[in-house]
Coordinates of C-alpha atoms in Angstrom, one line a residue:
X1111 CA 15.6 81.8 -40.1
X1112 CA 18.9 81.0 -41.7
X1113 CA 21.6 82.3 -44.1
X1114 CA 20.6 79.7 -46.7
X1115 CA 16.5 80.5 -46.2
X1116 CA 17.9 84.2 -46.0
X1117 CA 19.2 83.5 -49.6
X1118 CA 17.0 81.5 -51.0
X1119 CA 13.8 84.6 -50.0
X1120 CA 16.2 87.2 -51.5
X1121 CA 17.5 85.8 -54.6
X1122 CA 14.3 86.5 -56.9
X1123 CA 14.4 89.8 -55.8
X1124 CA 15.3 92.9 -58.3
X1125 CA 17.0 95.2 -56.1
X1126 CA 20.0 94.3 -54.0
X1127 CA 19.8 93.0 -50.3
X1128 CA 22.4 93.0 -47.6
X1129 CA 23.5 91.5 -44.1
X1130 CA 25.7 93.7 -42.1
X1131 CA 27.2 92.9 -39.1
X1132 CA 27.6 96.1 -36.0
X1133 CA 31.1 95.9 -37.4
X1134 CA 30.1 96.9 -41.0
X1135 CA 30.9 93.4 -42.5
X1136 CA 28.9 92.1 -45.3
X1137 CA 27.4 88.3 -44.0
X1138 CA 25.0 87.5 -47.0
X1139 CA 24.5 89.3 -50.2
X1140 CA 21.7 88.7 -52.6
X1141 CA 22.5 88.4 -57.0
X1142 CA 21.3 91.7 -57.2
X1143 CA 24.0 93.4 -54.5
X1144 CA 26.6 91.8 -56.1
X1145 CA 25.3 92.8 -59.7
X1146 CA 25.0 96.1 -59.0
X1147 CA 28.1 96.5 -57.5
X1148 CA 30.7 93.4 -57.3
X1149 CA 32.6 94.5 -53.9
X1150 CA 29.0 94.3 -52.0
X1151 CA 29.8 90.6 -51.6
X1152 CA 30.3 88.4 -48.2
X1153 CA 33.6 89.5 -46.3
X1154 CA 33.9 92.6 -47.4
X1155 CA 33.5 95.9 -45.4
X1156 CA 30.9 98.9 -46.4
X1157 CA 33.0 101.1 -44.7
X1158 CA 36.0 100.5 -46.7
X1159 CA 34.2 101.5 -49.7
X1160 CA 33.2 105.0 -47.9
X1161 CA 36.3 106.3 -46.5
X1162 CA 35.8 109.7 -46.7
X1163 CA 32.4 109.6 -44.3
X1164 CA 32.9 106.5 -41.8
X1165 CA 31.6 108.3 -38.7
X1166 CA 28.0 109.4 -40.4
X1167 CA 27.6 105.5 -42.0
X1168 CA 28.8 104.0 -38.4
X1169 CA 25.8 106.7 -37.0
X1170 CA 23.3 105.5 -39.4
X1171 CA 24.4 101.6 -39.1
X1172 CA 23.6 102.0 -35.4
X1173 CA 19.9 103.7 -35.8
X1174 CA 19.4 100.7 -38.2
X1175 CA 20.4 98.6 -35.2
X1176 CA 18.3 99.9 -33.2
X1177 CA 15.2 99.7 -35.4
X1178 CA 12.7 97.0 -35.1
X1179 CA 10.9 98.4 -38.1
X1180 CA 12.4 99.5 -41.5
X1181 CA 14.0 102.7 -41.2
X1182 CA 14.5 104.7 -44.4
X1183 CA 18.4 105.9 -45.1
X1184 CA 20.7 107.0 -47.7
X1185 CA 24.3 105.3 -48.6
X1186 CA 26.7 106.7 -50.8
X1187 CA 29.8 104.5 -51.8
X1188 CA 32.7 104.8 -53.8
X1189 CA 33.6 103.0 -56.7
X1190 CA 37.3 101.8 -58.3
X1191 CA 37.9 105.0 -60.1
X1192 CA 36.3 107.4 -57.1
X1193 CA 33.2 107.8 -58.4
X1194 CA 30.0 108.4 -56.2
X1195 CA 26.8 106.0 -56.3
X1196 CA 24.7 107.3 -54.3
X1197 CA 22.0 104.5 -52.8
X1198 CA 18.7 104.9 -51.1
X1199 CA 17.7 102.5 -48.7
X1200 CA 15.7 100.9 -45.8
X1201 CA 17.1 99.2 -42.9
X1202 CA 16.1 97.5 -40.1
X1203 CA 17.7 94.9 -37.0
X1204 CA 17.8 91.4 -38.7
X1205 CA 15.7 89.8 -35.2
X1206 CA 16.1 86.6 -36.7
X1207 CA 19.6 86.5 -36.7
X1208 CA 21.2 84.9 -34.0
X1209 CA 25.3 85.3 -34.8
X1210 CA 27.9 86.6 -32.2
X1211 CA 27.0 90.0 -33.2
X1212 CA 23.8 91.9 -34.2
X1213 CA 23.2 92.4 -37.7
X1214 CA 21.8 94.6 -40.2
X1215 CA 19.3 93.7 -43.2
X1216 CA 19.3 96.6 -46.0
X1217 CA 17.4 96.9 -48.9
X1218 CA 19.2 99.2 -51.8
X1219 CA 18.3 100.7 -54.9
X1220 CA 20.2 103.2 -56.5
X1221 CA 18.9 106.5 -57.1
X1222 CA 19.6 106.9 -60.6
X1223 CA 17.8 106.6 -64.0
X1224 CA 14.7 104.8 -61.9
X1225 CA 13.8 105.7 -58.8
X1226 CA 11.6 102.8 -57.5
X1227 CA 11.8 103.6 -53.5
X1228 CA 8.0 103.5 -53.1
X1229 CA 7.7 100.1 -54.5
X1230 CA 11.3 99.5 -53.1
X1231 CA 9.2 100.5 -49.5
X1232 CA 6.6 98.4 -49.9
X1233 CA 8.8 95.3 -51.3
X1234 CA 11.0 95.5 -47.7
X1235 CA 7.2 95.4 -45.4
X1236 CA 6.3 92.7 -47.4
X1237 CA 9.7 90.7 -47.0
X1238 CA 9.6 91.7 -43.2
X1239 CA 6.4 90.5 -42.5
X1240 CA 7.1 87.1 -44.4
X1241 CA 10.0 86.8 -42.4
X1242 CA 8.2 87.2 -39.1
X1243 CA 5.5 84.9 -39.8
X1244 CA 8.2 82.0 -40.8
X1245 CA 9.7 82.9 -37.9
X1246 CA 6.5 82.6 -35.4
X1247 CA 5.7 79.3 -37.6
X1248 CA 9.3 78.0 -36.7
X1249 CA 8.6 78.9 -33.0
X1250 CA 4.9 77.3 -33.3
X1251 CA 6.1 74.1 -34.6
X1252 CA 9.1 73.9 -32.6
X1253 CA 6.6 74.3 -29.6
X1254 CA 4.4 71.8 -30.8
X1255 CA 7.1 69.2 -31.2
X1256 CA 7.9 70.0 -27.6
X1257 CA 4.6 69.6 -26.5
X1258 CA 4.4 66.5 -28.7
X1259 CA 7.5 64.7 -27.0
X1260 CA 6.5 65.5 -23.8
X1261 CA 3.4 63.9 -24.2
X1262 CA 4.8 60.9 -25.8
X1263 CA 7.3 59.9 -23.2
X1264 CA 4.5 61.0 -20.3
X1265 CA 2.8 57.9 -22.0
X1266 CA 5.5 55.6 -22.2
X1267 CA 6.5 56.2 -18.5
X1268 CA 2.5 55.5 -17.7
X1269 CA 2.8 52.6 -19.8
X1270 CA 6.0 51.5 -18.0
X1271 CA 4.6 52.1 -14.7
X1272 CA 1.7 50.5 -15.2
X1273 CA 3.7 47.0 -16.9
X1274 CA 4.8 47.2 -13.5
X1275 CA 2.3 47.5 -11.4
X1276 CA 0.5 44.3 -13.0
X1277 CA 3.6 42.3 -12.3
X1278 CA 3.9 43.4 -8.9
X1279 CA 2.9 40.5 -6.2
X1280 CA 4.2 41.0 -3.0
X1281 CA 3.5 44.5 -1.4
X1282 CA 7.5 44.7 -1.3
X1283 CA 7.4 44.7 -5.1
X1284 CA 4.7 47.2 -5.1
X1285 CA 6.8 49.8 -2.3
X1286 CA 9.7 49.2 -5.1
X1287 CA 7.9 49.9 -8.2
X1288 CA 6.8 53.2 -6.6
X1289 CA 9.7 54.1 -5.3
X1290 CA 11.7 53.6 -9.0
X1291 CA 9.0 54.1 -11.7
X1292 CA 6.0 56.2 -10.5
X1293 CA 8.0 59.6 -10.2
X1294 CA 8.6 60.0 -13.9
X1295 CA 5.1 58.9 -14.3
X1296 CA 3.9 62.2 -11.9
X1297 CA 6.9 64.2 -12.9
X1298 CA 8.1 63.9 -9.3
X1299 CA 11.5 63.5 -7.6
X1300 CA 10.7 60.8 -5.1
X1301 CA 7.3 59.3 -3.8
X1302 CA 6.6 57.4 -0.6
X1303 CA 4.1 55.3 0.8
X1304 CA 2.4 55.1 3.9
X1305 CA 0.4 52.8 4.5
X1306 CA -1.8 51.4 6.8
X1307 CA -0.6 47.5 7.6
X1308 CA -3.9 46.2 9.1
X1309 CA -5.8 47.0 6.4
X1310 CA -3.5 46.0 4.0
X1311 CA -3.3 42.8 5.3
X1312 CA -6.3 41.6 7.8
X1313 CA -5.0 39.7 10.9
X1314 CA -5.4 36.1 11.2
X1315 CA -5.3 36.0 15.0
X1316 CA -5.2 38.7 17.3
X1317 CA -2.3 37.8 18.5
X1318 CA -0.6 38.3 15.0
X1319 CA 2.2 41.4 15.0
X1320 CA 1.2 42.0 11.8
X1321 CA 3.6 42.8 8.8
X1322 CA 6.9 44.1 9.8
X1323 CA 6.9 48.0 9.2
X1324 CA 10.4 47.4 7.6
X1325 CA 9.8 44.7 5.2
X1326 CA 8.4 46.4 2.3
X1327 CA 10.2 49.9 1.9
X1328 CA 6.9 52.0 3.2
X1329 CA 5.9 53.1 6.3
X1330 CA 3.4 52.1 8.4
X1331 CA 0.4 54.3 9.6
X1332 CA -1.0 52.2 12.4
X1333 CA 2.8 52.7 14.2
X1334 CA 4.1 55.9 12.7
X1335 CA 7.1 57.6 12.6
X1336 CA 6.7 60.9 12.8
X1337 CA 5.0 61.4 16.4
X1338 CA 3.7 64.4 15.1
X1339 CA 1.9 63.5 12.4
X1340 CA 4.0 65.3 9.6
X1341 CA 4.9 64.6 6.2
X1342 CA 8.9 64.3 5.6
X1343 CA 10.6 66.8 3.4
X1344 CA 13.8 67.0 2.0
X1345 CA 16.0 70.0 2.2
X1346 CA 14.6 72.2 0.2
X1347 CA 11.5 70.8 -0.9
X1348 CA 8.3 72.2 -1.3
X1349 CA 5.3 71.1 0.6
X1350 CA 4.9 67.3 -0.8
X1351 CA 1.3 66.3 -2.4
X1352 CA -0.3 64.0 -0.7
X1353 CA -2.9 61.5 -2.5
X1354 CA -5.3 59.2 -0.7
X1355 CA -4.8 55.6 -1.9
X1356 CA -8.6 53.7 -1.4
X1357 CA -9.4 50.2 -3.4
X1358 CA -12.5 48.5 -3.2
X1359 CA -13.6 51.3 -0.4
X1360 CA -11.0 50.9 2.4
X1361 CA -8.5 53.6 2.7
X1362 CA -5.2 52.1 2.4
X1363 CA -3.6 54.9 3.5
X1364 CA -1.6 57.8 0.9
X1365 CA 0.9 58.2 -1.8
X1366 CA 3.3 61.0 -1.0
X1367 CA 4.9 63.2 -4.0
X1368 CA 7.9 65.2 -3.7
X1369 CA 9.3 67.9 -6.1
X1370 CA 6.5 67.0 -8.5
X1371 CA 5.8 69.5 -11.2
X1372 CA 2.3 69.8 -10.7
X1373 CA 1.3 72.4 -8.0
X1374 CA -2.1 70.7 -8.1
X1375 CA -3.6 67.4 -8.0
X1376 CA -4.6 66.8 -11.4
X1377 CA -6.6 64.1 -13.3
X1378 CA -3.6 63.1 -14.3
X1379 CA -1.7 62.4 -11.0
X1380 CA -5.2 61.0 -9.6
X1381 CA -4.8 58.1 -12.4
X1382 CA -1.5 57.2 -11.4
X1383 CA -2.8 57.0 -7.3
X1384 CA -5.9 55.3 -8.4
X1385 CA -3.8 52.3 -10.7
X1386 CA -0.9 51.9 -7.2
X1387 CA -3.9 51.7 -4.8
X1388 CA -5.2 48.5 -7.1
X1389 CA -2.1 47.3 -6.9
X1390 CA -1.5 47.5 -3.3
X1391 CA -5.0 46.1 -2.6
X1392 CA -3.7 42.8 -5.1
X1393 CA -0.5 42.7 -3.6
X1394 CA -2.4 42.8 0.2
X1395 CA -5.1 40.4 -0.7
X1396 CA -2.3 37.9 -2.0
X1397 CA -0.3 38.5 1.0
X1398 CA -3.2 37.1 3.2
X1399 CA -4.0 34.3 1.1
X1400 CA -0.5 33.7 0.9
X1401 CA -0.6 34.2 5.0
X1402 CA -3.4 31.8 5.5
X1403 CA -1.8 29.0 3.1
X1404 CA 1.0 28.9 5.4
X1405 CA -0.2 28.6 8.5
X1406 CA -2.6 25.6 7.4
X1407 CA 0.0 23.8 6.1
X1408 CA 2.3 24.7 9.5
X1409 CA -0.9 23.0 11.1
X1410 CA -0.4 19.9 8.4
X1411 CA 3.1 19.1 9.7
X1412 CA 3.8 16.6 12.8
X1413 CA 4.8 17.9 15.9
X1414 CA 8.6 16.4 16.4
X1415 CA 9.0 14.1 19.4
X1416 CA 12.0 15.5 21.9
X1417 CA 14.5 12.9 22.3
X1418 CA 17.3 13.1 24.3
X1419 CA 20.8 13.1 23.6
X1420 CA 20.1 14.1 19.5
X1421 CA 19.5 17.7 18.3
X1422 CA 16.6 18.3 15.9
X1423 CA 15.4 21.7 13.9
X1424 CA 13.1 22.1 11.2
X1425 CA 11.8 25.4 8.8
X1426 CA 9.5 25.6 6.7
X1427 CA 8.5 28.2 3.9
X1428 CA 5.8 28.1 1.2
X1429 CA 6.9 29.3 -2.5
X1430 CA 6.8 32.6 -3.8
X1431 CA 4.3 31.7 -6.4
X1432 CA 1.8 29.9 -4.6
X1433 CA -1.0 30.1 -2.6
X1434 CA -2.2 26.8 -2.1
X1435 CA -0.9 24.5 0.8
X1436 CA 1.6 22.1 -0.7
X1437 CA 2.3 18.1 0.1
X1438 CA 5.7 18.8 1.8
X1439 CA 6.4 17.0 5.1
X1440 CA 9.1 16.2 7.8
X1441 CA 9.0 13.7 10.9
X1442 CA 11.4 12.0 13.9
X1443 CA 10.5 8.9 15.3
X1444 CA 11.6 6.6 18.4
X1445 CA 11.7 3.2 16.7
X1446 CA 12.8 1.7 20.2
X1447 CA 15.4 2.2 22.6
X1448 CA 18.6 1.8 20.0
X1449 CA 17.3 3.4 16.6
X1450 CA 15.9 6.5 15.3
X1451 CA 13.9 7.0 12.5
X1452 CA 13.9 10.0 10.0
X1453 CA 11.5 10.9 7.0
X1454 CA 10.8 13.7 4.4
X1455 CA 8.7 13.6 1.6
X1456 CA 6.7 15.5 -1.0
X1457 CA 3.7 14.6 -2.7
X1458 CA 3.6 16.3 -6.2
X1459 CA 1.2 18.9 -6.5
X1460 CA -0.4 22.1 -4.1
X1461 CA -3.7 22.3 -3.1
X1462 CA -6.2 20.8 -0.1
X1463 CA -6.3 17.2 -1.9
X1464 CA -2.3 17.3 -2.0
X1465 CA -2.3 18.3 1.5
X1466 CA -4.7 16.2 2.3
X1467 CA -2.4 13.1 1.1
X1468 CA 0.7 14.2 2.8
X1469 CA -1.3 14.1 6.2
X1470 CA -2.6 10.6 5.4
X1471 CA 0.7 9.4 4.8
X1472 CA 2.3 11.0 7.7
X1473 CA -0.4 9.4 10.0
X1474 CA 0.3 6.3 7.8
X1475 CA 4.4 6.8 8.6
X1476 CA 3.4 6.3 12.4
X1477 CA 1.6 3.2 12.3
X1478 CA 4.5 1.9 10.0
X1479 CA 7.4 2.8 11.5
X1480 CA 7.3 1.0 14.8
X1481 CA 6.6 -2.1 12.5
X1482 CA 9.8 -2.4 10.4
X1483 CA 11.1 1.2 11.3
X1484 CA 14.6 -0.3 11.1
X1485 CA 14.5 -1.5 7.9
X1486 CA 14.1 1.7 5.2
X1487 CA 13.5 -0.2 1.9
X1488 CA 10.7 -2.0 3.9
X1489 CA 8.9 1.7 5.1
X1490 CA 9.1 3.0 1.6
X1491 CA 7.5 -0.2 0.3
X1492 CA 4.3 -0.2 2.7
X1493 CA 4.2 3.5 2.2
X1494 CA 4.5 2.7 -2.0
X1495 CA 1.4 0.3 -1.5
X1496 CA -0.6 2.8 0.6
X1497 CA -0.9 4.9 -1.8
X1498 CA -1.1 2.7 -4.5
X1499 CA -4.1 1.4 -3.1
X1500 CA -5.4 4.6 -1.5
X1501 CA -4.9 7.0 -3.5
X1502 CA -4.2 6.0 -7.1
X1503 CA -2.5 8.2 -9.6
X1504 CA -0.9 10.3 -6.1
X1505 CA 3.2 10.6 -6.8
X1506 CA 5.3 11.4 -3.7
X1507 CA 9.0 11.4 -3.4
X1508 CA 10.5 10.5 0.3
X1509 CA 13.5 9.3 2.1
X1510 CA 13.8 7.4 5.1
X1511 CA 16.6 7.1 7.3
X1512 CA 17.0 4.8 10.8
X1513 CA 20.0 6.4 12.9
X1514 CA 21.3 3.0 15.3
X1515 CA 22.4 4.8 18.3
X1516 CA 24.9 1.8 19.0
X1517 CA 26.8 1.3 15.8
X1518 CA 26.3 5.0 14.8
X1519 CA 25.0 3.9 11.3
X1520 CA 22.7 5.1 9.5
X1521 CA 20.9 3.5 6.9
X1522 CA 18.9 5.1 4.0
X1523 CA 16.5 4.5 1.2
X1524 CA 15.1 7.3 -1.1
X1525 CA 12.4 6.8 -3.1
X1526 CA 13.0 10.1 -6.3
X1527 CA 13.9 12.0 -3.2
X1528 CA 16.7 15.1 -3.0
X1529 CA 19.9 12.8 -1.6
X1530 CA 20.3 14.1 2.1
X1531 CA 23.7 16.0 3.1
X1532 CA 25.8 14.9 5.9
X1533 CA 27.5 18.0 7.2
X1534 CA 30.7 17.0 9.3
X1535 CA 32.1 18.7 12.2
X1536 CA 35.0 20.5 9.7
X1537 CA 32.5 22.1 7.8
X1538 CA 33.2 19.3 4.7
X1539 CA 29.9 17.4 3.1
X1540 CA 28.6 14.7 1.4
X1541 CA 25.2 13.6 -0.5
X1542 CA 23.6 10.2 0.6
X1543 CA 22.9 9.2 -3.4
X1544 CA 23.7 5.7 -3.0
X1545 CA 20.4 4.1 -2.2
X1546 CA 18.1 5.7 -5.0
X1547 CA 14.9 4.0 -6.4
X1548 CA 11.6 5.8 -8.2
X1549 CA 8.7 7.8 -7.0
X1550 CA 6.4 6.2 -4.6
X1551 CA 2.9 5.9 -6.3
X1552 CA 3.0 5.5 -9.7
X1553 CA 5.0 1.8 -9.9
X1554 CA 3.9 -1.4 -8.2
X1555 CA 6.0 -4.0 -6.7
X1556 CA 9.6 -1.3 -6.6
X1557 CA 12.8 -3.2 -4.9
X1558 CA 14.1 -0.3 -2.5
X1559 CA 17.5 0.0 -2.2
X1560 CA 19.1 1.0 1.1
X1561 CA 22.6 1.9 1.8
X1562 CA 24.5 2.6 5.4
X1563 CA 26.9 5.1 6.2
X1564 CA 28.9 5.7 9.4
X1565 CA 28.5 9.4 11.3
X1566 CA 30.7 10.8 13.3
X1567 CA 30.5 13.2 16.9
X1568 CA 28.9 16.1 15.8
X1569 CA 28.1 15.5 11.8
X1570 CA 24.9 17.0 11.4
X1571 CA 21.8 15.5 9.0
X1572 CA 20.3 18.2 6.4
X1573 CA 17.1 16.9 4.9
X1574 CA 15.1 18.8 2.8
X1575 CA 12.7 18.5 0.0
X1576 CA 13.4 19.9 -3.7
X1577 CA 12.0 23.6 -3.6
X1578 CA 15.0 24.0 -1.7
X1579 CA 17.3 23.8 -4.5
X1580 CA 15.2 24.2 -7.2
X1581 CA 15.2 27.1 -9.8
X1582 CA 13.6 27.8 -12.8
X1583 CA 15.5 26.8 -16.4
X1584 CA 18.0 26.3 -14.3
X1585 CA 19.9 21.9 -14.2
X1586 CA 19.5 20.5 -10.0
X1587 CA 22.9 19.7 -10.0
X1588 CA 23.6 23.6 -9.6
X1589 CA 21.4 23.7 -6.8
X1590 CA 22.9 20.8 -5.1
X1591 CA 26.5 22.1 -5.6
X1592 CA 25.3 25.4 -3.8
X1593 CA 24.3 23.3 -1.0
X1594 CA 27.5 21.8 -0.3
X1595 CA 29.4 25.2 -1.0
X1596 CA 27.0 26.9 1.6
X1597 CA 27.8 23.7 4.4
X1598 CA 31.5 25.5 4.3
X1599 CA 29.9 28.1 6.4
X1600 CA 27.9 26.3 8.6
X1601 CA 30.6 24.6 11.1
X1602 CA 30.1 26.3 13.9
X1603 CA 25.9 27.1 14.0
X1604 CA 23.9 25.4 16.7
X1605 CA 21.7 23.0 14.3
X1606 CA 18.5 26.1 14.2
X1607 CA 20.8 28.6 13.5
X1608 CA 22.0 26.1 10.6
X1609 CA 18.4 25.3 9.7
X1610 CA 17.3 28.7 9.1
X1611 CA 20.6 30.0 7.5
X1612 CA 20.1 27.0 4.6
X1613 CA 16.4 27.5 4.3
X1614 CA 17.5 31.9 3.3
X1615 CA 20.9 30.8 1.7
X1616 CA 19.9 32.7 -1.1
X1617 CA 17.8 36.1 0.1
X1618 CA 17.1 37.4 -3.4
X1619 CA 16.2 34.5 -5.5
X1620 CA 12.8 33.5 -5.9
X1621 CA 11.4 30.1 -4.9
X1622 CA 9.0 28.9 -6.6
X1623 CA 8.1 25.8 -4.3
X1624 CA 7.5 25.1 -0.7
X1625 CA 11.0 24.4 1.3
X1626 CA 10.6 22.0 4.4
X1627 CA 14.2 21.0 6.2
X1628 CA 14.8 18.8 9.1
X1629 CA 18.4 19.0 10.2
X1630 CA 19.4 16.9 13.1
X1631 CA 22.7 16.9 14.9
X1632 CA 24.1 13.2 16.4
X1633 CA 24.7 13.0 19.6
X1634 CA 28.5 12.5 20.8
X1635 CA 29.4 8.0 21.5
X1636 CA 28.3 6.6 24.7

């Protein structure tokens, strides 16, 4: 209760009502106080107006504070001309009152021509016990409203975890989502997961090492740790709950909750396990698909002919959205004893028939090649016509290059290709763009244009198709200006080293399509 509520309940009464702090200071005085005597208002001091016996009223004022329960009392003041009133009286600890200093809440009526301290008795129960029950409703409500917020943002963090969850792929996603949204969802400090990998993620051969224990921000069962078998704990940290995590019946392995507030495992905390175990066994099941995707399309790709005197290295990633093999493709051939011949393509799309395209025309490539291999508009134009014919309606983008090992030209045609970047010795680059024509497929009868440009000891060839460069809402000219910002760094790589540091130029960024790159280094002039 407050001052004002303290008021408001007093004000209708008939006798007068006062709050006195330990110190004998008036804090709240009701019309009637003041009525019967003006000085009994805020601020002033009832031991001023008693002079003559401030030891017995400081005695009495403390068995009031001491009260919990109306004690009855007599107080006898003086007025301006040193007259006695003499007052009876009930007091009692205000225990609602939460000043700096205990106070005391006295009822008065003065015993003169009516002497009402009967009724005067039963008035002060009757105000008491009001004021406890609006105080126990105050403490009710404000525990309700505690109870209610808790439960509220219980929810949202449920909700939030669960948002999550849903839009967690990869099992790294997953180990992260745990790790930074489930504990406010148990009420926890921290929560680990330990899982076990060959379950999570069936091997495709046995020869197959699995997922690296490392990769995801969990730790692995089926090569643990802790040679003893025991849960981690943090300095002072109670014994962690541990949760088994099963989907679809196969134990994945366990959630591990530190400093959570629930001593037990409750329905509650059994939700939360149950939702990360789906996710894990989604985020496991995508990771195989994703697995076997990759190494059919691996098995797609020509094997590169060793040739001597010229460096070669390839990579090749699918994209983080897919789980189809892609129409992506690389190659090298040995047009004759003087030329070289390069190509990479894409044919649009993902799936088996895609796939099943980009081997056909890679097959197609090696029958064409050592026919006009040293003529690139003429290879793009057979392979234009093989697909017309073949497989209507099929779009690929390529580029083909033929390296002259005696001029140390090369000459290029790309057919709505990614220009390839020459990488020179000084780290320095430049995009092939000058020979561009459209898509093979969809146009009959295209004109290729080729172009030639001279390479120097040591320039190295970066080919690679667009999923290398491409980002979502994001122009291709940005990606290609990264490319030649990256070649900076490159100068002094042996050509796999270069390979694989442009294929993860940019760890944290998600790429959406398949990246194949071929880089080759020239050899230094005969």
């Amino acid at each position: 209760m407050t001052l004002g509520l303290f008021r408001a309940i007093t004000k209708p009464l008939p006798h007068a009502v006062l709050l006195c702090g330990a110190d004998g200071r008036v804090l709240a005085a009701n019309p009637a106080a003041i009525r019967s005597d003006d000085r009994l208002c805020p601020g002033a001091s009832v031991f001023d107006l008693r002079p003559d016996d401030t030891p017995r009223l400081r005695q009495q004022l403390g068995v009031w504070l001491r009260s919990g329960s109306p004690v009855p009392g007599a107080l006898v003041l003086k007025d301006a001309d040193g007259r006695k009133r003499r007052f009876r009286c009930h007091g009692a600890r205000a225990t609602w009152w939460d000043g700096p200093q205990p106070a005391v809440q006295l009822h008065l009526v003065e015993a003169g021509a009516s002497d009402r301290f009967v009724a005067l008795s039963q008035q002060v129960e009757a105000l008491n016990r009001e004021v406890a029950f609006r105080r126990a409703t105050e403490v009710d409500r404000a525990r309700l409203l505690a109870a209610e917020q808790a439960a509220r943002a219980q929810l949202q963090h449920m909700y939030d975890l669960t948002a999550a969850l849903a839009a967690a792929i990869t099992l790294a996603e997953v180990s992260r989502v745990v790790s930074e949204v489930a504990p406010a969802a148990l009420g926890a400090t921290a929560a680990e997961l330990f899982l076990h990998s060959a379950r999570l993620v069936p091997l495709l051969q046995p020869e197959d090492n699995g997922l690296r224990a490392d990769a995801g921000g969990w730790t692995d069962l089926d090569r643990p740790y802790h040679a003893d078998g025991s849960l981690p704990r943090e300095a002072g940290d109670a014994v962690p709950l541990a949760l088994s995590l099963e989907a679809d019946g196969v134990q994945l392995g366990m959630l591990v909750v530190h400093g959570s507030q629930h001593s037990t495992v409750s329905a509650h905390v059994t939700a939360v396990a149950q939702q990360i175990a789906q996710a894990l066994r989604r985020a496991g099941l995508h990771e195989h698909e994703h697995r076997v995707a990759e190494r059919l399309q691996l098995s797609l790709l020509p094997q590169l002919p060793q040739l001597s005197g010229l460096e070669t290295a390839t990579c090749y990633a699918p994209g983080s959205d897919l789980l189809s093999v892609g129409g992506d493709w690389y190659d090298v051939y040995e047009v004759d004893a003087d030329h070289i011949g390069l190509s990479i393509g894409d044919v649009a799309g993902h799936g088996l028939h895609e796939a099943t395209v980009m081997a056909q025309v890679t097959a197609a490539l090696r029958n064409i090649v050592p026919r006009c291999g040293t003529d690139p508009a003429a290879v793009l134009d057979e392979v234009n016509t093989f697909l017309g014919r073949y497989h209507p309606g099929r779009m690929a983008t390529a580029c083909y290059l033929v390296f002259d090992r005696r001029t140390r030209t090369l000459t290029y045609a790309t057919a709505g290709h990614p220009p390839p970047l020459l990488i020179h010795a000084d780290g320095t680059s430049d995009y092939l763009n000058k020979a561009t024509s459209p898509p093979l497929g969809p146009i009959r009868n295209v004109r290729y244009r080729q172009a030639d440009t001279a390479v120097a000891e040591k320039d190295t060839l970066l080919l690679y198709t667009d999923g290398l460069i491409e980002r979502r809402r994001e122009d291709l000219a940005l990606g290609l200006q990264r490319l030649t910002e990256f070649a900076r760094t490159t100068s002094r790589l042996d050509i796999t080293e270069l390979c694989d540091r442009f294929l993860h130029h940019q760890p944290e960024a998600a790429f959406p399509d398949d990246r194949a790159l071929l880089g080759v280094r020239f050899p230094p002039s005969v």
